Coordinates of C-alpha atoms in Angstrom, one line a residue:
M1 CA 0.0 0.0 0.0
P2 CA 1.5 3.3 -1.1
S3 CA 2.5 5.9 1.6
T4 CA 1.1 9.4 1.3
K5 CA 1.9 12.5 3.3
N6 CA 0.2 12.7 6.7
R7 CA -1.7 9.5 6.1
I8 CA -1.6 6.3 8.1
T9 CA -0.3 3.5 6.0
P10 CA -1.4 0.0 7.2
K11 CA 1.1 -2.8 7.2
K12 CA -1.5 -5.4 6.1
R13 CA -5.2 -5.7 5.3
M14 CA -7.0 -8.4 7.2
Y15 CA -10.5 -9.7 6.8
F16 CA -12.3 -11.5 9.6
H17 CA -15.3 -13.7 9.3
S18 CA -17.7 -15.2 11.9
E19 CA -16.2 -18.2 13.7
L20 CA -19.7 -19.8 13.3
R21 CA -20.4 -21.4 9.9
Q22 CA -23.9 -22.5 10.7
C23 CA -26.8 -20.7 12.3
P24 CA -26.8 -21.7 16.0
H25 CA -30.7 -21.5 15.9
C26 CA -31.5 -23.6 12.9
G27 CA -28.3 -25.1 11.5
T28 CA -28.4 -23.4 8.1
K29 CA -25.1 -22.2 6.6
L30 CA -24.6 -18.5 7.3
K31 CA -24.3 -16.0 4.4
R32 CA -22.2 -12.9 4.4
H33 CA -24.4 -9.9 4.7
H34 CA -22.4 -6.7 5.3
T35 CA -19.3 -5.2 6.9
A36 CA -19.9 -4.9 10.6
W37 CA -17.0 -2.5 11.0
H38 CA -13.8 -1.5 9.2
K39 CA -11.0 0.6 10.5
Y40 CA -7.2 1.0 10.8
V41 CA -6.1 -0.5 14.1
N42 CA -2.8 0.9 15.6
T43 CA -1.1 -1.9 17.5
L44 CA 2.3 -2.5 19.0
N45 CA 3.0 -4.7 15.9
G46 CA 2.1 -1.9 13.4
I47 CA -1.0 -0.5 11.8
F48 CA -3.5 -3.0 10.3
D49 CA -6.5 -2.4 8.0
I50 CA -9.1 -4.6 9.7
W51 CA -12.5 -5.6 8.2
N52 CA -15.0 -7.5 10.4
M53 CA -17.6 -9.1 8.2
A54 CA -21.2 -9.7 9.5
Y55 CA -23.1 -12.9 8.6
V56 CA -26.8 -13.7 8.7
C57 CA -28.9 -16.8 8.4
P58 CA -30.6 -16.9 5.0
N59 CA -33.3 -19.3 6.2
L60 CA -36.6 -17.5 6.1
E61 CA -38.0 -20.1 8.6
C62 CA -35.2 -19.4 11.2
P63 CA -36.6 -18.2 14.5
Y64 CA -34.0 -15.5 14.6
P65 CA -33.7 -14.2 11.1
E66 CA -32.2 -10.8 11.9
S67 CA -29.3 -12.1 14.1
Y68 CA -25.9 -11.0 12.9
F69 CA -22.8 -13.0 13.5
R70 CA -19.3 -11.4 13.3
S71 CA -15.8 -12.3 14.3
A72 CA -15.0 -12.5 18.0
E73 CA -11.3 -12.5 17.1
A74 CA -11.6 -9.1 15.3
D75 CA -13.7 -7.7 18.2
A76 CA -10.9 -8.8 20.6
L77 CA -8.3 -6.7 18.8
V78 CA -9.8 -3.2 19.4
I79 CA -12.2 -1.5 21.7
K80 CA -15.2 0.1 20.2
H81 CA -14.9 3.8 19.2
T82 CA -11.1 3.8 19.1
S83 CA -8.4 2.8 16.6
Y84 CA -5.9 1.5 19.1
G85 CA -5.5 -2.2 19.9
F86 CA -6.0 -3.7 23.4
D87 CA -2.3 -4.3 23.4
V88 CA -1.6 -0.6 23.3
L89 CA -4.2 0.0 26.1
A90 CA -2.6 -2.6 28.2
L91 CA 0.9 -1.1 27.7
V92 CA -0.5 2.4 28.6
G93 CA -1.9 0.9 31.9
E94 CA 1.3 -0.9 32.7
L95 CA 3.5 2.1 32.1
R96 CA 1.2 4.5 34.0
F97 CA 0.5 2.2 37.0
K98 CA 3.6 0.0 37.4
Q99 CA 6.3 2.4 36.1
H100 CA 4.5 5.7 37.1
Y101 CA 5.0 7.4 33.7
T102 CA 3.6 10.9 33.2
L103 CA 1.5 11.6 30.2
S104 CA 4.4 13.2 28.3
E105 CA 6.6 10.1 29.1
L106 CA 3.8 7.8 27.9
H107 CA 3.5 9.9 24.7
E108 CA 7.3 9.6 24.1
E109 CA 7.4 5.9 24.9
L110 CA 4.5 5.0 22.6
N111 CA 6.0 7.1 19.7
Q112 CA 9.4 5.3 20.3
R113 CA 7.6 2.0 20.0
G114 CA 6.0 2.9 16.7
V115 CA 2.6 3.9 18.0
I116 CA 2.5 7.4 16.6
T117 CA 0.1 9.5 18.7
S118 CA -0.3 12.8 20.4
E119 CA -0.1 13.6 24.2
R120 CA -3.9 14.3 24.2
N121 CA -4.5 10.8 22.6
C122 CA -2.3 9.3 25.3
E123 CA -4.6 10.8 27.9
Q124 CA -7.7 9.4 26.2
L125 CA -6.0 6.0 25.9
Y126 CA -5.3 6.1 29.7
E127 CA -9.0 7.1 30.3
R128 CA -10.1 4.1 28.2
Y129 CA -7.8 1.8 30.2
L130 CA -9.3 3.1 33.4
T131 CA -12.8 2.4 32.1
L132 CA -11.9 -1.2 31.2
L133 CA -10.2 -1.6 34.6
R134 CA -13.3 -0.3 36.4
A135 CA -15.5 -2.7 34.4
S136 CA -13.4 -5.7 35.3
V137 CA -13.6 -5.2 39.1
T138 CA -15.9 -7.8 40.6
D139 CA -18.3 -7.2 43.5
H140 CA -16.0 -9.4 45.7
L141 CA -13.0 -7.2 44.9
R142 CA -15.0 -4.0 45.6
E143 CA -15.8 -5.3 49.0
V144 CA -12.2 -6.2 49.8
L145 CA -11.0 -2.8 48.5
A146 CA -13.7 -1.0 50.6
G147 CA -12.5 -2.9 53.7
V148 CA -8.9 -1.9 53.0
A149 CA -9.9 1.7 52.5
R150 CA -11.8 1.7 55.8
R151 CA -8.8 0.3 57.7
F152 CA -6.5 3.0 56.3
A153 CA -9.1 5.7 57.0
R154 CA -8.9 5.2 60.8

């Protein structure tokens, strides 16, 4: 793919298809219907042009005729509404929490690793990381952390 000024040039184009071949409701072979999403994904291994194709059951008698099936593998590469891979988000979290990088240091480190971004984008990546972290905390862990906080508040 040719490189143009001020444009992201993907390393490779990748098409992802549903891991399901037959409809889980009626067993009919699924048919490609449309592109679920397409975007350039910036990862630690480069920029990729990713296409996630949606499939549908063509059986008119299927009890769920409007169910769309897409690739779980493609969805596991990138969070919705961003073009940075989960690997980049994990690195941002590790550098910020474990190594106590500032936002400007994060920006510099990502750029050195080939993830070209701005300092403002680094802040947004960090905020997305925090959102994922909050979503992953279980009720049990919340109770344990609340107990620790109460002990230290005394």
